[in-house]
Amino acid sequence: MIQALVFARDSKLSFVLGAWMEECADIKLVACCSSLDELTRFFPVDLVFIDLDDEPDICGLLPAGVTTVLLSSRAEYAVDAYNIDARDFLLKPISKQRFQSCLYKVRNKALISYSAATQSDNKFQLASVYKTRLIVRDPGRFRFVDVSDIDVIKGAGNYVDLLLRDGRHLLHRETLSNLERKLNPADFVRVNRSFIIRFPSIMEVRANIQGEYTIVLRNERELTLSKRSRQRLTELLEVS
């Protein structure tokens, strides 16, 4: 059973969301809260619906590991929702069909797992989900970039340079280490301190007499693999 909370000062909104959740056999609404103190009193839970129109900065106060769905009448909050890894963003007014679509994401894309640590107290945990798209901010606009279109990610201080398969470069404000944690390690491998590459972008791997690897990408760029990352790439290549 997924335990959920609703934070909204609009009692009508809380009532509607609660009524929709009551129709779901696998979701239990624990409480509808209208204050921060009231909200935190009910933790830990699995899922929280938050109305950002009431408390725009509330996300920074939530404990780690809580799957969050953000609601707002302001479409610009969708970017903030994406950047904090919210499971979904619902633009008000919300239709029942859109809400059901949101619950589908929670059930099927959050990869609900039943771990040994939680079997004893019969509670579900929501596992982390890796990024499939990035939002790159440009002056006056936002670019949506599928991670499958990225060949190489190069660190540049507080930024990363995204090299796309079509040859374009995009500058994204995020550190290389922080972005690495958000990417699926089955698809992306860090080959040295400055570069992450997408594994399907590799065309060839050459071994030299020193036991190092040179990676040749589909754009014919070559990168030298660090000794620290050699084992990881070897596992992906399934070679000894």
Short mmCIF file of C-alpha atoms in Angstrom, two decimals:
data_model
loop_
_atom_site.label_atom_id
_atom_site.label_comp_id
_atom_site.label_asym_id
_atom_site.label_seq_id
_atom_site.Cartn_x
_atom_site.Cartn_y
_atom_site.Cartn_z
CA MET A 1 0.00 0.00 0.00
CA ILE A 2 1.36 3.42 -1.02
CA GLN A 3 0.86 5.94 1.78
CA ALA A 4 0.20 9.47 0.54
CA LEU A 5 -0.15 13.00 1.91
CA VAL A 6 -1.70 16.11 0.37
CA PHE A 7 -0.44 19.61 1.22
CA ALA A 8 -2.86 22.31 0.08
CA ARG A 9 -4.64 25.19 1.75
CA ASP A 10 -7.45 24.90 -0.78
CA SER A 11 -9.87 22.54 1.00
CA LYS A 12 -11.78 21.88 -2.23
CA LEU A 13 -8.60 20.72 -3.98
CA SER A 14 -7.71 18.46 -1.05
CA PHE A 15 -11.20 16.96 -1.08
CA VAL A 16 -11.10 16.22 -4.81
CA LEU A 17 -7.65 14.62 -4.69
CA GLY A 18 -8.67 12.60 -1.66
CA ALA A 19 -11.81 11.35 -3.37
CA TRP A 20 -9.86 10.26 -6.44
CA MET A 21 -7.31 8.41 -4.30
CA GLU A 22 -10.07 6.59 -2.43
CA GLU A 23 -10.92 4.91 -5.73
CA CYS A 24 -7.42 3.37 -5.86
CA ALA A 25 -6.99 0.08 -4.03
CA ASP A 26 -3.21 0.46 -3.73
CA ILE A 27 -3.06 4.04 -2.39
CA LYS A 28 -3.98 5.14 1.13
CA LEU A 29 -4.45 8.86 1.83
CA VAL A 30 -2.96 9.39 5.28
CA ALA A 31 -3.92 13.06 5.68
CA CYS A 32 -4.65 16.37 3.96
CA CYS A 33 -2.47 19.08 5.51
CA SER A 34 -2.66 22.86 5.37
CA SER A 35 0.48 23.78 7.34
CA LEU A 36 4.13 22.74 7.31
CA ASP A 37 4.05 21.55 10.93
CA GLU A 38 1.04 19.40 10.19
CA LEU A 39 2.66 17.95 7.08
CA THR A 40 5.92 16.85 8.71
CA ARG A 41 4.01 15.28 11.60
CA PHE A 42 2.84 12.46 9.34
CA PHE A 43 6.24 11.47 7.93
CA PRO A 44 7.49 8.98 6.87
CA VAL A 45 5.22 8.37 3.89
CA ASP A 46 5.80 7.22 0.31
CA LEU A 47 4.16 9.97 -1.74
CA VAL A 48 3.38 13.68 -1.23
CA PHE A 49 1.21 15.97 -3.35
CA ILE A 50 2.20 19.63 -2.83
CA ASP A 51 0.41 22.75 -3.99
CA LEU A 52 3.25 25.19 -4.76
CA ASP A 53 0.81 28.11 -4.94
CA ASP A 54 0.58 27.88 -1.16
CA GLU A 55 4.25 27.33 -0.28
CA PRO A 56 6.73 27.76 -3.18
CA ASP A 57 9.81 26.88 -1.09
CA ILE A 58 8.43 23.83 0.67
CA CYS A 59 10.36 21.28 -1.41
CA GLY A 60 13.62 22.12 0.32
CA LEU A 61 12.08 21.18 3.66
CA LEU A 62 11.01 17.67 2.69
CA PRO A 63 13.05 14.68 3.89
CA ALA A 64 15.05 12.70 1.34
CA GLY A 65 13.46 9.71 -0.33
CA VAL A 66 9.90 11.01 -0.53
CA THR A 67 8.37 10.80 -4.01
CA THR A 68 6.82 14.19 -4.76
CA VAL A 69 4.13 15.40 -7.15
CA LEU A 70 3.91 19.18 -7.48
CA LEU A 71 0.78 21.17 -8.34
CA SER A 72 0.46 24.79 -9.39
CA SER A 73 -1.57 27.19 -11.47
CA ARG A 74 1.73 28.63 -12.76
CA ALA A 75 3.27 26.69 -15.64
CA GLU A 76 6.77 28.06 -14.97
CA TYR A 77 6.97 25.92 -11.84
CA ALA A 78 7.23 22.87 -14.12
CA VAL A 79 10.94 23.58 -14.62
CA ASP A 80 11.57 23.71 -10.88
CA ALA A 81 9.63 20.47 -10.46
CA TYR A 82 11.80 18.78 -13.06
CA ASN A 83 15.05 20.02 -11.53
CA ILE A 84 14.22 18.69 -8.06
CA ASP A 85 13.32 15.28 -9.51
CA ALA A 86 9.61 15.52 -8.75
CA ARG A 87 7.77 12.51 -10.13
CA ASP A 88 5.22 14.72 -11.92
CA PHE A 89 3.89 18.25 -12.26
CA LEU A 90 0.14 18.90 -12.43
CA LEU A 91 -1.04 22.21 -13.83
CA LYS A 92 -4.26 23.41 -12.19
CA PRO A 93 -7.11 22.99 -12.83
CA ILE A 94 -6.48 19.25 -12.81
CA SER A 95 -8.69 16.76 -14.60
CA LYS A 96 -9.35 13.30 -13.23
CA GLN A 97 -7.79 11.78 -16.35
CA ARG A 98 -4.58 13.77 -15.83
CA PHE A 99 -4.47 12.73 -12.17
CA GLN A 100 -4.84 9.07 -13.13
CA SER A 101 -1.99 9.49 -15.60
CA CYS A 102 0.12 10.86 -12.75
CA LEU A 103 -0.65 7.83 -10.58
CA TYR A 104 0.37 5.58 -13.47
CA LYS A 105 3.78 7.29 -13.44
CA VAL A 106 4.09 6.78 -9.71
CA ARG A 107 3.28 3.09 -9.94
CA ASN A 108 5.16 2.14 -13.11
CA LYS A 109 8.03 4.58 -13.56
CA ALA A 110 9.04 5.05 -9.95
CA LEU A 111 9.81 1.30 -9.83
CA ILE A 112 8.17 0.57 -6.49
CA SER A 113 10.37 -2.01 -4.77
CA TYR A 114 9.82 -4.16 -1.77
CA SER A 115 13.22 -4.43 -0.08
CA ALA A 116 14.32 -6.65 2.77
CA ALA A 117 14.66 -3.61 4.99
CA THR A 118 10.99 -2.74 4.55
CA GLN A 119 9.47 -6.23 4.56
CA SER A 120 9.48 -6.31 8.35
CA ASP A 121 7.22 -3.28 8.70
CA ASN A 122 5.26 -3.95 5.48
CA LYS A 123 6.00 -0.60 3.82
CA PHE A 124 6.84 0.14 0.21
CA GLN A 125 9.79 2.26 -0.82
CA LEU A 126 9.98 4.21 -4.04
CA ALA A 127 13.27 3.58 -5.78
CA SER A 128 15.17 6.31 -7.56
CA VAL A 129 14.66 6.83 -11.27
CA TYR A 130 17.41 8.05 -13.57
CA LYS A 131 17.00 11.11 -15.80
CA THR A 132 15.76 10.57 -19.33
CA ARG A 133 15.66 14.28 -20.23
CA LEU A 134 17.56 17.39 -19.18
CA ILE A 135 16.34 20.96 -19.18
CA VAL A 136 19.04 23.32 -20.45
CA ARG A 137 18.45 26.98 -19.72
CA ASP A 138 19.22 29.51 -22.42
CA PRO A 139 18.49 33.26 -22.22
CA GLY A 140 14.75 33.55 -22.70
CA ARG A 141 14.05 29.86 -23.31
CA PHE A 142 14.47 26.28 -22.11
CA ARG A 143 15.79 23.40 -24.20
CA PHE A 144 14.57 19.84 -23.53
CA VAL A 145 17.37 17.37 -24.27
CA ASP A 146 16.89 13.60 -24.32
CA VAL A 147 19.86 11.91 -22.67
CA SER A 148 19.80 9.37 -25.51
CA ASP A 149 20.92 12.23 -27.81
CA ILE A 150 24.05 12.88 -25.73
CA ASP A 151 27.38 11.37 -26.80
CA VAL A 152 29.80 13.05 -24.38
CA ILE A 153 29.53 15.16 -21.23
CA LYS A 154 32.55 17.28 -20.36
CA GLY A 155 32.96 18.94 -16.96
CA ALA A 156 33.63 22.67 -16.86
CA GLY A 157 33.53 23.82 -13.25
CA ASN A 158 29.92 24.42 -12.24
CA TYR A 159 28.81 23.65 -15.80
CA VAL A 160 28.93 20.70 -18.17
CA ASP A 161 29.36 20.79 -21.94
CA LEU A 162 26.89 18.42 -23.59
CA LEU A 163 28.09 17.10 -26.95
CA LEU A 164 25.06 15.83 -28.86
CA ARG A 165 25.03 13.18 -31.56
CA ASP A 166 24.28 15.85 -34.20
CA GLY A 167 27.50 17.68 -33.29
CA ARG A 168 25.92 20.51 -31.30
CA HIS A 169 27.34 21.69 -27.97
CA LEU A 170 25.05 22.85 -25.16
CA LEU A 171 26.22 24.37 -21.88
CA HIS A 172 24.24 23.11 -18.88
CA ARG A 173 24.54 24.56 -15.37
CA GLU A 174 25.36 21.51 -13.23
CA THR A 175 28.54 19.91 -11.97
CA LEU A 176 29.78 16.74 -13.65
CA SER A 177 29.62 14.73 -10.40
CA ASN A 178 26.07 15.82 -9.64
CA LEU A 179 24.85 14.97 -13.14
CA GLU A 180 26.65 11.61 -13.04
CA ARG A 181 24.47 10.53 -10.10
CA LYS A 182 21.31 11.22 -12.13
CA LEU A 183 22.30 9.15 -15.17
CA ASN A 184 21.76 5.44 -15.59
CA PRO A 185 25.15 3.72 -15.04
CA ALA A 186 24.07 1.05 -17.52
CA ASP A 187 24.21 3.72 -20.25
CA PHE A 188 26.77 6.26 -19.05
CA VAL A 189 30.31 5.67 -17.82
CA ARG A 190 32.79 8.21 -16.43
CA VAL A 191 36.06 7.60 -18.24
CA ASN A 192 38.20 10.15 -16.37
CA ARG A 193 37.87 13.21 -14.14
CA SER A 194 36.51 15.39 -16.93
CA PHE A 195 34.39 13.16 -19.20
CA ILE A 196 31.29 10.99 -19.09
CA ILE A 197 30.36 9.10 -22.24
CA ARG A 198 27.19 7.35 -23.27
CA PHE A 199 28.01 3.69 -23.77
CA PRO A 200 25.96 3.23 -26.99
CA SER A 201 28.02 6.07 -28.53
CA ILE A 202 31.21 3.98 -28.38
CA MET A 203 32.29 2.65 -31.76
CA GLU A 204 35.60 1.05 -30.81
CA VAL A 205 37.80 0.35 -27.80
CA ARG A 206 41.54 -0.11 -28.35
CA ALA A 207 43.90 -1.64 -25.79
CA ASN A 208 47.54 -0.58 -25.73
CA ILE A 209 50.64 -2.27 -24.32
CA GLN A 210 50.40 -0.26 -21.10
CA GLY A 211 47.03 -1.90 -20.35
CA GLU A 212 45.07 1.30 -20.96
CA TYR A 213 42.10 1.75 -23.27
CA THR A 214 41.46 4.35 -25.93
CA ILE A 215 37.77 4.87 -26.63
CA VAL A 216 36.69 5.86 -30.15
CA LEU A 217 33.25 7.46 -30.36
CA ARG A 218 30.89 7.45 -33.32
CA ASN A 219 31.94 11.04 -34.08
CA GLU A 220 35.55 9.68 -34.30
CA ARG A 221 36.62 11.52 -31.15
CA GLU A 222 39.12 9.58 -29.01
CA LEU A 223 39.28 9.52 -25.19
CA THR A 224 41.71 7.76 -22.87
CA LEU A 225 40.15 5.63 -20.16
CA SER A 226 41.38 6.16 -16.61
CA LYS A 227 42.50 3.14 -14.62
CA ARG A 228 39.76 3.80 -12.08
CA SER A 229 37.06 3.46 -14.75
CA ARG A 230 38.64 0.58 -16.63
CA GLN A 231 36.87 -2.10 -14.58
CA ARG A 232 33.48 -0.44 -15.10
CA LEU A 233 33.92 -0.31 -18.87
CA THR A 234 35.21 -3.89 -18.87
CA GLU A 235 32.00 -5.01 -17.17
CA LEU A 236 29.94 -3.22 -19.80
CA LEU A 237 31.95 -4.78 -22.59
CA GLU A 238 31.80 -8.20 -20.93
CA VAL A 239 35.46 -8.87 -21.61
CA SER A 240 38.20 -10.03 -19.27
#
